[in-house]
Amino acid sequence: MARTFIAIKPDGVQRGLIGEVISRLERRGLKLVAIRLMQVDADLAGRHYAEHVNRPFFPSLVSFITSGPIVAMIWEAANAVALARQTMGSTNPGEAAPGTIRGDLGIDIGRNIVHGSDSPESAEREIGLFFGAGDALDYSRSADRWITES
Ligand code: DAT
Ligand code: MG
């Protein structure tokens, strides 16, 4: 089953939106297989956001993501990456569609509540940065057959 890395950023934690974000992903049907409340340091932030190192917003991005605890998670579903990105909405909450996490809960691109991997390759890389081997649990839910047909 495909996996994606999702993080509730410091703004989401500080605003009391942990339950809201998890609830939306759960209700969609994705399955939580690993979760960790943690403080990101500058080294991990730099590795996580390595693709953005030369962008003008990189310093503020690192300062933001290290500004307080985050909730790091692994979620599972067929096509987990695209499903989670759709549920999150566009990067800029000011432009994200209503009904999405960012579109319903935010207004500023620098405070966009959640991170989600942008490809299966990114998901694998990011899961490796935030979790160790064996952290993700393999289990089934009795509701799974009511969420997917096969
Ligand atoms: P996403 O988080 O939707 O994958 P991204 O990978 O392009 O978006 O950028 C990572 C984060 O960097 C994003 O969540 C918010 C911030 N960011 C992106 N573009 C920005 C910009 N033009 N100005 C300020 N912050 C930006
Ligand atoms: Mg990204």
Tab-separated table of N, CA and C and ligand atoms in Angstrom:
chain	number	residue	atom	x	y	z
A	1	MET	N	0.846	-1.211	0.000
A	1	MET	CA	0.000	0.000	0.000
A	1	MET	C	0.875	1.253	0.000
A	2	ALA	N	0.469	2.269	-0.747
A	2	ALA	CA	1.282	3.484	-0.862
A	2	ALA	C	1.239	4.298	0.435
A	3	ARG	N	2.318	4.993	0.688
A	3	ARG	CA	2.423	5.811	1.901
A	3	ARG	C	2.825	7.235	1.567
A	4	THR	N	2.407	8.159	2.428
A	4	THR	CA	2.860	9.535	2.289
A	4	THR	C	3.246	10.092	3.649
A	5	PHE	N	4.127	11.083	3.612
A	5	PHE	CA	4.539	11.758	4.839
A	5	PHE	C	3.757	13.052	4.971
A	6	ILE	N	3.073	13.197	6.110
A	6	ILE	CA	2.303	14.409	6.394
A	6	ILE	C	2.799	14.976	7.717
A	7	ALA	N	2.978	16.292	7.770
A	7	ALA	CA	3.337	16.919	9.047
A	7	ALA	C	2.371	18.060	9.335
A	8	ILE	N	1.922	18.134	10.576
A	8	ILE	CA	1.189	19.309	11.040
A	8	ILE	C	2.251	20.277	11.539
A	9	LYS	N	2.327	21.431	10.893
A	9	LYS	CA	3.395	22.386	11.160
A	9	LYS	C	3.153	23.110	12.492
A	10	PRO	N	4.144	23.878	12.978
A	10	PRO	CA	4.001	24.529	14.282
A	10	PRO	C	2.746	25.398	14.409
A	11	ASP	N	2.306	26.038	13.314
A	11	ASP	CA	1.087	26.854	13.411
A	11	ASP	C	-0.135	25.992	13.687
A	12	GLY	N	-0.188	24.818	13.066
A	12	GLY	CA	-1.311	23.909	13.294
A	12	GLY	C	-1.342	23.396	14.722
A	13	VAL	N	-0.158	23.084	15.255
A	13	VAL	CA	-0.073	22.616	16.650
A	13	VAL	C	-0.485	23.743	17.600
A	14	GLN	N	0.094	24.936	17.391
A	14	GLN	CA	-0.184	26.060	18.293
A	14	GLN	C	-1.649	26.481	18.249
A	15	ARG	N	-2.283	26.344	17.093
A	15	ARG	CA	-3.678	26.765	16.942
A	15	ARG	C	-4.678	25.693	17.364
A	16	GLY	N	-4.176	24.569	17.842
A	16	GLY	CA	-5.094	23.521	18.297
A	16	GLY	C	-5.774	22.783	17.163
A	17	LEU	N	-5.048	22.638	16.039
A	17	LEU	CA	-5.651	22.021	14.858
A	17	LEU	C	-5.163	20.584	14.610
A	18	ILE	N	-4.472	20.002	15.595
A	18	ILE	CA	-3.977	18.629	15.402
A	18	ILE	C	-5.152	17.687	15.119
A	19	GLY	N	-6.149	17.743	15.987
A	19	GLY	CA	-7.300	16.850	15.832
A	19	GLY	C	-8.040	17.097	14.533
A	20	GLU	N	-8.195	18.363	14.178
A	20	GLU	CA	-8.898	18.742	12.946
A	20	GLU	C	-8.215	18.153	11.707
A	21	VAL	N	-6.898	18.292	11.649
A	21	VAL	CA	-6.158	17.790	10.480
A	21	VAL	C	-6.223	16.266	10.427
A	22	ILE	N	-5.967	15.632	11.573
A	22	ILE	CA	-6.013	14.165	11.601
A	22	ILE	C	-7.411	13.683	11.238
A	23	SER	N	-8.417	14.350	11.776
A	23	SER	CA	-9.796	13.951	11.524
A	23	SER	C	-10.146	13.999	10.039
A	24	ARG	N	-9.692	15.035	9.370
A	24	ARG	CA	-10.004	15.145	7.930
A	24	ARG	C	-9.368	14.014	7.126
A	25	LEU	N	-8.119	13.674	7.465
A	25	LEU	CA	-7.456	12.586	6.741
A	25	LEU	C	-8.106	11.237	7.079
A	26	GLU	N	-8.465	11.066	8.354
A	26	GLU	CA	-9.141	9.830	8.772
A	26	GLU	C	-10.485	9.674	8.081
A	27	ARG	N	-11.263	10.765	8.087
A	27	ARG	CA	-12.598	10.699	7.504
A	27	ARG	C	-12.536	10.457	6.002
A	28	ARG	N	-11.480	10.952	5.360
A	28	ARG	CA	-11.328	10.697	3.927
A	28	ARG	C	-11.154	9.204	3.686
A	29	GLY	N	-10.513	8.533	4.648
A	29	GLY	CA	-10.312	7.090	4.512
A	29	GLY	C	-8.867	6.647	4.586
A	30	LEU	N	-7.937	7.621	4.631
A	30	LEU	CA	-6.527	7.236	4.750
A	30	LEU	C	-6.285	6.607	6.116
A	31	LYS	N	-5.275	5.789	6.205
A	31	LYS	CA	-4.974	5.078	7.449
A	31	LYS	C	-3.668	5.592	8.060
A	32	LEU	N	-3.756	5.981	9.328
A	32	LEU	CA	-2.566	6.446	10.050
A	32	LEU	C	-1.727	5.243	10.457
A	33	VAL	N	-0.452	5.228	10.046
A	33	VAL	CA	0.387	4.076	10.405
A	33	VAL	C	1.590	4.463	11.274
A	34	ALA	N	1.855	5.780	11.421
A	34	ALA	CA	2.908	6.225	12.342
A	34	ALA	C	2.650	7.681	12.709
A	35	ILE	N	2.960	8.041	13.954
A	35	ILE	CA	2.742	9.424	14.400
A	35	ILE	C	3.746	9.773	15.493
A	36	ARG	N	4.248	10.994	15.442
A	36	ARG	CA	5.295	11.416	16.384
A	36	ARG	C	5.228	12.927	16.583
A	37	LEU	N	5.028	13.369	17.833
A	37	LEU	CA	5.114	14.795	18.171
A	37	LEU	C	6.581	15.095	18.423
A	38	MET	N	7.132	16.066	17.708
A	38	MET	CA	8.574	16.263	17.800
A	38	MET	C	8.981	17.702	17.500
A	39	GLN	N	10.170	18.039	17.953
A	39	GLN	CA	10.767	19.334	17.651
A	39	GLN	C	11.774	19.141	16.517
A	40	VAL	N	11.624	19.902	15.443
A	40	VAL	CA	12.552	19.814	14.320
A	40	VAL	C	13.706	20.782	14.571
A	41	ASP	N	14.955	20.320	14.377
A	41	ASP	CA	16.087	21.243	14.499
A	41	ASP	C	16.493	21.757	13.106
A	42	ALA	N	17.415	22.714	13.088
A	42	ALA	CA	17.774	23.363	11.819
A	42	ALA	C	18.361	22.367	10.819
A	43	ASP	N	19.091	21.380	11.326
A	43	ASP	CA	19.698	20.387	10.449
A	43	ASP	C	18.627	19.562	9.725
A	44	LEU	N	17.655	19.068	10.486
A	44	LEU	CA	16.573	18.282	9.877
A	44	LEU	C	15.730	19.161	8.950
A	45	ALA	N	15.474	20.393	9.377
A	45	ALA	CA	14.696	21.315	8.532
A	45	ALA	C	15.401	21.529	7.189
A	46	GLY	N	16.699	21.719	7.226
A	46	GLY	CA	17.471	21.947	6.009
A	46	GLY	C	17.443	20.742	5.089
A	47	ARG	N	17.497	19.549	5.689
A	47	ARG	CA	17.457	18.343	4.857
A	47	ARG	C	16.058	18.128	4.287
A	48	HIS	N	15.049	18.372	5.117
A	48	HIS	CA	13.670	18.189	4.652
A	48	HIS	C	13.350	19.138	3.499
A	49	TYR	N	13.784	20.396	3.629
A	49	TYR	CA	13.464	21.404	2.617
A	49	TYR	C	14.637	21.671	1.669
A	50	ALA	N	15.516	20.686	1.476
A	50	ALA	CA	16.724	20.867	0.660
A	50	ALA	C	16.419	21.414	-0.736
A	51	GLU	N	15.282	21.001	-1.308
A	51	GLU	CA	14.958	21.453	-2.680
A	51	GLU	C	14.738	22.964	-2.735
A	52	HIS	N	14.466	23.591	-1.583
A	52	HIS	CA	14.166	25.023	-1.564
A	52	HIS	C	15.332	25.880	-1.073
A	53	VAL	N	16.525	25.264	-0.940
A	53	VAL	CA	17.636	25.961	-0.271
A	53	VAL	C	17.995	27.301	-0.922
A	54	ASN	N	17.803	27.417	-2.211
A	54	ASN	CA	18.159	28.681	-2.877
A	54	ASN	C	17.006	29.654	-3.049
A	55	ARG	N	15.844	29.327	-2.509
A	55	ARG	CA	14.695	30.217	-2.645
A	55	ARG	C	14.772	31.322	-1.588
A	56	PRO	N	14.246	32.510	-1.909
A	56	PRO	CA	14.340	33.623	-0.952
A	56	PRO	C	13.619	33.358	0.368
A	57	PHE	N	12.600	32.489	0.334
A	57	PHE	CA	11.837	32.233	1.557
A	57	PHE	C	12.445	31.126	2.427
A	58	PHE	N	13.582	30.536	1.967
A	58	PHE	CA	14.151	29.401	2.698
A	58	PHE	C	14.466	29.723	4.175
A	59	PRO	N	15.141	30.851	4.481
A	59	PRO	CA	15.440	31.125	5.892
A	59	PRO	C	14.185	31.222	6.759
A	60	SER	N	13.143	31.880	6.253
A	60	SER	CA	11.934	31.996	7.074
A	60	SER	C	11.209	30.654	7.171
A	61	LEU	N	11.329	29.828	6.140
A	61	LEU	CA	10.725	28.494	6.173
A	61	LEU	C	11.377	27.641	7.267
A	62	VAL	N	12.709	27.680	7.336
A	62	VAL	CA	13.436	26.914	8.353
A	62	VAL	C	13.122	27.462	9.739
A	63	SER	N	13.083	28.783	9.852
A	63	SER	CA	12.789	29.377	11.158
A	63	SER	C	11.367	29.015	11.614
A	64	PHE	N	10.435	28.995	10.678
A	64	PHE	CA	9.049	28.637	11.010
A	64	PHE	C	8.928	27.167	11.419
A	65	ILE	N	9.504	26.274	10.643
A	65	ILE	CA	9.291	24.845	10.897
A	65	ILE	C	10.004	24.393	12.183
A	66	THR	N	10.990	25.198	12.618
A	66	THR	CA	11.700	24.878	13.864
A	66	THR	C	11.162	25.679	15.046
A	67	SER	N	10.090	26.444	14.855
A	67	SER	CA	9.628	27.386	15.886
A	67	SER	C	8.812	26.741	16.999
A	68	GLY	N	8.445	25.477	16.838
A	68	GLY	CA	7.677	24.775	17.867
A	68	GLY	C	7.445	23.349	17.411
A	69	PRO	N	6.790	22.556	18.251
A	69	PRO	CA	6.590	21.150	17.898
A	69	PRO	C	5.763	20.975	16.620
A	70	ILE	N	6.056	19.915	15.921
A	70	ILE	CA	5.244	19.484	14.778
A	70	ILE	C	4.716	18.074	15.079
A	71	VAL	N	3.728	17.650	14.306
A	71	VAL	CA	3.265	16.265	14.376
A	71	VAL	C	3.628	15.601	13.055
A	72	ALA	N	4.590	14.697	13.114
A	72	ALA	CA	5.030	13.965	11.922
A	72	ALA	C	4.225	12.674	11.818
A	73	MET	N	3.750	12.385	10.612
A	73	MET	CA	2.880	11.207	10.441
A	73	MET	C	3.150	10.500	9.128
A	74	ILE	N	2.848	9.223	9.122
A	74	ILE	CA	2.805	8.455	7.876
A	74	ILE	C	1.368	7.977	7.689
A	75	TRP	N	0.821	8.260	6.504
A	75	TRP	CA	-0.545	7.854	6.167
A	75	TRP	C	-0.513	6.936	4.965
A	76	GLU	N	-1.431	5.993	4.971
A	76	GLU	CA	-1.450	4.959	3.941
A	76	GLU	C	-2.773	4.952	3.182
A	77	ALA	N	-2.691	4.769	1.886
A	77	ALA	CA	-3.861	4.579	1.009
A	77	ALA	C	-3.321	4.274	-0.374
A	78	ALA	N	-4.153	3.695	-1.220
A	78	ALA	CA	-3.777	3.621	-2.622
A	78	ALA	C	-3.710	5.066	-3.111
A	79	ASN	N	-2.627	5.435	-3.773
A	79	ASN	CA	-2.470	6.815	-4.237
A	79	ASN	C	-2.451	7.819	-3.073
A	80	ALA	N	-1.802	7.451	-1.978
A	80	ALA	CA	-1.810	8.269	-0.764
A	80	ALA	C	-1.285	9.688	-0.983
A	81	VAL	N	-0.232	9.826	-1.792
A	81	VAL	CA	0.380	11.147	-1.993
A	81	VAL	C	-0.617	12.120	-2.595
A	82	ALA	N	-1.238	11.727	-3.705
A	82	ALA	CA	-2.163	12.634	-4.402
A	82	ALA	C	-3.426	12.879	-3.574
A	83	LEU	N	-3.930	11.850	-2.927
A	83	LEU	CA	-5.129	12.015	-2.087
A	83	LEU	C	-4.886	13.013	-0.968
A	84	ALA	N	-3.741	12.872	-0.307
A	84	ALA	CA	-3.441	13.769	0.815
A	84	ALA	C	-3.233	15.196	0.317
A	85	ARG	N	-2.549	15.359	-0.813
A	85	ARG	CA	-2.325	16.717	-1.359
A	85	ARG	C	-3.667	17.364	-1.711
A	86	GLN	N	-4.579	16.578	-2.228
A	86	GLN	CA	-5.895	17.112	-2.588
A	86	GLN	C	-6.651	17.539	-1.330
A	87	THR	N	-6.585	16.732	-0.289
A	87	THR	CA	-7.256	17.064	0.966
A	87	THR	C	-6.616	18.291	1.629
A	88	MET	N	-5.300	18.477	1.432
A	88	MET	CA	-4.601	19.638	1.998
A	88	MET	C	-4.933	20.922	1.265
A	89	GLY	N	-5.063	20.861	-0.058
A	89	GLY	CA	-5.291	22.069	-0.854
A	89	GLY	C	-4.000	22.703	-1.322
A	90	SER	N	-4.124	23.763	-2.129
A	90	SER	CA	-2.967	24.433	-2.724
A	90	SER	C	-2.033	24.999	-1.663
A	91	THR	N	-0.764	25.158	-2.054
A	91	THR	CA	0.276	25.630	-1.132
A	91	THR	C	-0.112	26.934	-0.434
A	92	ASN	N	-0.673	27.865	-1.203
A	92	ASN	CA	-1.063	29.153	-0.619
A	92	ASN	C	-2.509	29.077	-0.118
A	93	PRO	N	-2.722	29.094	1.189
A	93	PRO	CA	-4.088	28.973	1.721
A	93	PRO	C	-5.030	30.047	1.180
A	94	GLY	N	-4.459	31.201	0.830
A	94	GLY	CA	-5.280	32.266	0.275
A	94	GLY	C	-5.884	31.915	-1.072
A	95	GLU	N	-5.294	30.900	-1.718
A	95	GLU	CA	-5.791	30.463	-3.027
A	95	GLU	C	-6.348	29.046	-2.995
A	96	ALA	N	-6.254	28.396	-1.838
A	96	ALA	CA	-6.704	26.996	-1.745
A	96	ALA	C	-8.229	26.922	-1.733
A	97	ALA	N	-8.744	25.866	-2.319
A	97	ALA	CA	-10.197	25.721	-2.439
A	97	ALA	C	-10.848	25.500	-1.072
A	98	PRO	N	-12.024	26.096	-0.873
A	98	PRO	CA	-12.807	25.775	0.328
A	98	PRO	C	-13.050	24.266	0.363
A	99	GLY	N	-13.072	23.719	1.551
A	99	GLY	CA	-13.240	22.271	1.672
A	99	GLY	C	-11.912	21.564	1.882
A	100	THR	N	-10.808	22.268	1.582
A	100	THR	CA	-9.490	21.699	1.850
A	100	THR	C	-8.990	22.219	3.203
A	101	ILE	N	-7.989	21.539	3.740
A	101	ILE	CA	-7.436	21.943	5.039
A	101	ILE	C	-6.923	23.379	4.967
A	102	ARG	N	-6.087	23.653	3.962
A	102	ARG	CA	-5.511	25.001	3.860
A	102	ARG	C	-6.583	26.030	3.497
A	103	GLY	N	-7.511	25.663	2.626
A	103	GLY	CA	-8.544	26.592	2.186
A	103	GLY	C	-9.560	26.915	3.270
A	104	ASP	N	-9.748	26.009	4.197
A	104	ASP	CA	-10.709	26.252	5.283
A	104	ASP	C	-10.062	26.865	6.518
A	105	LEU	N	-8.760	26.640	6.690
A	105	LEU	CA	-8.158	26.964	7.987
A	105	LEU	C	-7.064	28.023	7.946
A	106	GLY	N	-6.676	28.484	6.742
A	106	GLY	CA	-5.568	29.426	6.682
A	106	GLY	C	-5.736	30.508	5.641
A	107	ILE	N	-4.836	31.504	5.684
A	107	ILE	CA	-4.862	32.601	4.702
A	107	ILE	C	-3.470	32.961	4.169
A	108	ASP	N	-2.402	32.473	4.810
A	108	ASP	CA	-1.048	32.962	4.502
A	108	ASP	C	-0.143	31.805	4.074
A	109	ILE	N	0.614	31.997	2.990
A	109	ILE	CA	1.478	30.921	2.482
A	109	ILE	C	2.558	30.521	3.489
A	110	GLY	N	2.955	31.445	4.336
A	110	GLY	CA	3.974	31.147	5.350
A	110	GLY	C	3.407	30.509	6.607
A	111	ARG	N	2.100	30.276	6.605
A	111	ARG	CA	1.423	29.635	7.747
A	111	ARG	C	0.366	28.693	7.184
A	112	ASN	N	0.859	27.660	6.470
A	112	ASN	CA	-0.108	26.829	5.738
A	112	ASN	C	-0.401	25.480	6.380
A	113	ILE	N	-0.136	25.364	7.691
A	113	ILE	CA	-0.682	24.330	8.579
A	113	ILE	C	-0.141	22.915	8.386
A	114	VAL	N	-0.019	22.504	7.120
A	114	VAL	CA	0.391	21.116	6.886
A	114	VAL	C	1.460	21.011	5.808
A	115	HIS	N	2.249	19.973	5.928
A	115	HIS	CA	3.155	19.556	4.856
A	115	HIS	C	2.678	18.200	4.340
A	116	GLY	N	2.780	17.990	3.046
A	116	GLY	CA	2.517	16.671	2.480
A	116	GLY	C	3.490	16.395	1.350
A	117	SER	N	4.007	15.189	1.294
A	117	SER	CA	4.951	14.817	0.232
A	117	SER	C	4.344	15.079	-1.138
A	118	ASP	N	5.208	15.458	-2.106
A	118	ASP	CA	4.691	15.797	-3.439
A	118	ASP	C	4.837	14.671	-4.460
A	119	SER	N	5.438	13.555	-4.086
A	119	SER	CA	5.563	12.402	-4.996
A	119	SER	C	5.879	11.173	-4.135
A	120	PRO	N	5.678	9.989	-4.680
A	120	PRO	CA	6.041	8.782	-3.916
A	120	PRO	C	7.527	8.757	-3.563
A	121	GLU	N	8.375	9.299	-4.444
A	121	GLU	CA	9.820	9.333	-4.156
A	121	GLU	C	10.106	10.283	-2.988
A	122	SER	N	9.458	11.463	-2.995
A	122	SER	CA	9.621	12.388	-1.863
A	122	SER	C	9.108	11.754	-0.584
A	123	ALA	N	7.995	11.033	-0.680
A	123	ALA	CA	7.421	10.401	0.513
A	123	ALA	C	8.425	9.436	1.134
A	124	GLU	N	9.048	8.639	0.308
A	124	GLU	CA	10.017	7.669	0.815
A	124	GLU	C	11.196	8.380	1.475
A	125	ARG	N	11.675	9.438	0.839
A	125	ARG	CA	12.806	10.201	1.378
A	125	ARG	C	12.426	10.853	2.709
A	126	GLU	N	11.258	11.486	2.756
A	126	GLU	CA	10.841	12.216	3.950
A	126	GLU	C	10.517	11.266	5.105
A	127	ILE	N	9.894	10.132	4.798
A	127	ILE	CA	9.622	9.137	5.844
A	127	ILE	C	10.951	8.701	6.469
A	128	GLY	N	11.962	8.544	5.636
A	128	GLY	CA	13.287	8.151	6.125
A	128	GLY	C	13.949	9.212	6.984
A	129	LEU	N	13.598	10.476	6.761
A	129	LEU	CA	14.172	11.561	7.569
A	129	LEU	C	13.530	11.622	8.955
A	130	PHE	N	12.230	11.342	9.034
A	130	PHE	CA	11.484	11.563	10.270
A	130	PHE	C	11.191	10.288	11.068
A	131	PHE	N	11.340	9.133	10.430
A	131	PHE	CA	11.012	7.876	11.115
A	131	PHE	C	12.099	6.843	10.898
A	132	GLY	N	12.143	5.899	11.833
A	132	GLY	CA	13.070	4.793	11.705
A	132	GLY	C	12.371	3.571	11.145
A	133	ALA	N	13.176	2.617	10.714
A	133	ALA	CA	12.611	1.363	10.203
A	133	ALA	C	11.805	0.715	11.323
A	134	GLY	N	10.615	0.272	11.013
A	134	GLY	CA	9.788	-0.389	12.025
A	134	GLY	C	8.844	0.538	12.764
A	135	ASP	N	8.939	1.851	12.542
A	135	ASP	CA	8.029	2.784	13.217
A	135	ASP	C	6.606	2.707	12.655
A	136	ALA	N	6.485	2.380	11.382
A	136	ALA	CA	5.152	2.309	10.763
A	136	ALA	C	4.537	0.945	11.053
A	137	LEU	N	3.302	0.963	11.535
A	137	LEU	CA	2.625	-0.293	11.884
A	137	LEU	C	1.828	-0.833	10.705
A	138	ASP	N	1.868	-2.134	10.607
A	138	ASP	CA	1.087	-2.826	9.575
A	138	ASP	C	-0.140	-3.407	10.266
A	139	TYR	N	-1.307	-2.854	9.999
A	139	TYR	CA	-2.530	-3.372	10.638
A	139	TYR	C	-3.714	-3.127	9.714
A	140	SER	N	-4.785	-3.855	9.950
A	140	SER	CA	-5.976	-3.627	9.133
A	140	SER	C	-7.089	-3.083	10.020
A	141	ARG	N	-8.011	-2.375	9.394
A	141	ARG	CA	-9.172	-1.825	10.110
A	141	ARG	C	-10.417	-2.539	9.619
A	142	SER	N	-11.348	-2.740	10.528
A	142	SER	CA	-12.560	-3.437	10.102
A	142	SER	C	-13.359	-2.598	9.118
A	143	ALA	N	-13.150	-1.270	9.126
A	143	ALA	CA	-13.892	-0.399	8.203
A	143	ALA	C	-13.285	-0.367	6.802
A	144	ASP	N	-12.099	-0.950	6.633
A	144	ASP	CA	-11.421	-0.815	5.335
A	144	ASP	C	-12.301	-1.262	4.168
A	145	ARG	N	-13.087	-2.325	4.372
A	145	ARG	CA	-13.905	-2.824	3.254
A	145	ARG	C	-15.085	-1.917	2.961
A	146	TRP	N	-15.347	-0.965	3.872
A	146	TRP	CA	-16.401	0.020	3.630
A	146	TRP	C	-15.829	1.295	3.011
A	147	ILE	N	-14.510	1.367	2.921
A	147	ILE	CA	-13.837	2.533	2.344
A	147	ILE	C	-13.376	2.232	0.919
A	148	THR	N	-12.823	1.046	0.718
A	148	THR	CA	-12.414	0.649	-0.640
A	148	THR	C	-13.045	-0.688	-0.984
A	149	GLU	N	-13.383	-0.827	-2.264
A	149	GLU	CA	-14.079	-2.028	-2.699
A	149	GLU	C	-13.162	-3.251	-2.739
A	150	SER	N	-11.866	-2.978	-3.073
A	150	SER	CA	-10.959	-4.127	-3.135
A	150	SER	C	-9.653	-3.823	-2.437
B	1	DAT	P1	4.037	22.485	-0.605
B	1	DAT	O1	4.168	22.640	0.884
B	1	DAT	O2	2.611	22.708	-1.052
B	1	DAT	O3	4.618	21.197	-1.119
B	1	DAT	P2	6.421	23.781	-1.659
B	1	DAT	O4	7.097	22.462	-1.493
B	1	DAT	O5	6.509	24.439	-2.977
B	1	DAT	O6	4.869	23.670	-1.264
B	1	DAT	O7	6.998	24.791	-0.581
B	1	DAT	C1	7.297	24.353	0.725
B	1	DAT	C2	6.800	25.385	1.702
B	1	DAT	O8	7.513	26.600	1.510
B	1	DAT	C3	5.326	25.751	1.516
B	1	DAT	O9	4.484	24.869	2.228
B	1	DAT	C4	5.278	27.150	2.035
B	1	DAT	C5	6.638	27.715	1.699
B	1	DAT	N1	6.590	28.464	0.447
B	1	DAT	C6	6.496	27.970	-0.804
B	1	DAT	N2	6.492	28.942	-1.728
B	1	DAT	C7	6.582	30.098	-1.026
B	1	DAT	C8	6.638	31.471	-1.383
B	1	DAT	N3	6.588	31.853	-2.660
B	1	DAT	N4	6.731	32.391	-0.389
B	1	DAT	C9	6.791	32.018	0.902
B	1	DAT	N5	6.751	30.736	1.317
B	1	DAT	C10	6.654	29.792	0.365
B	2	MG	MG	6.569	20.556	-1.113
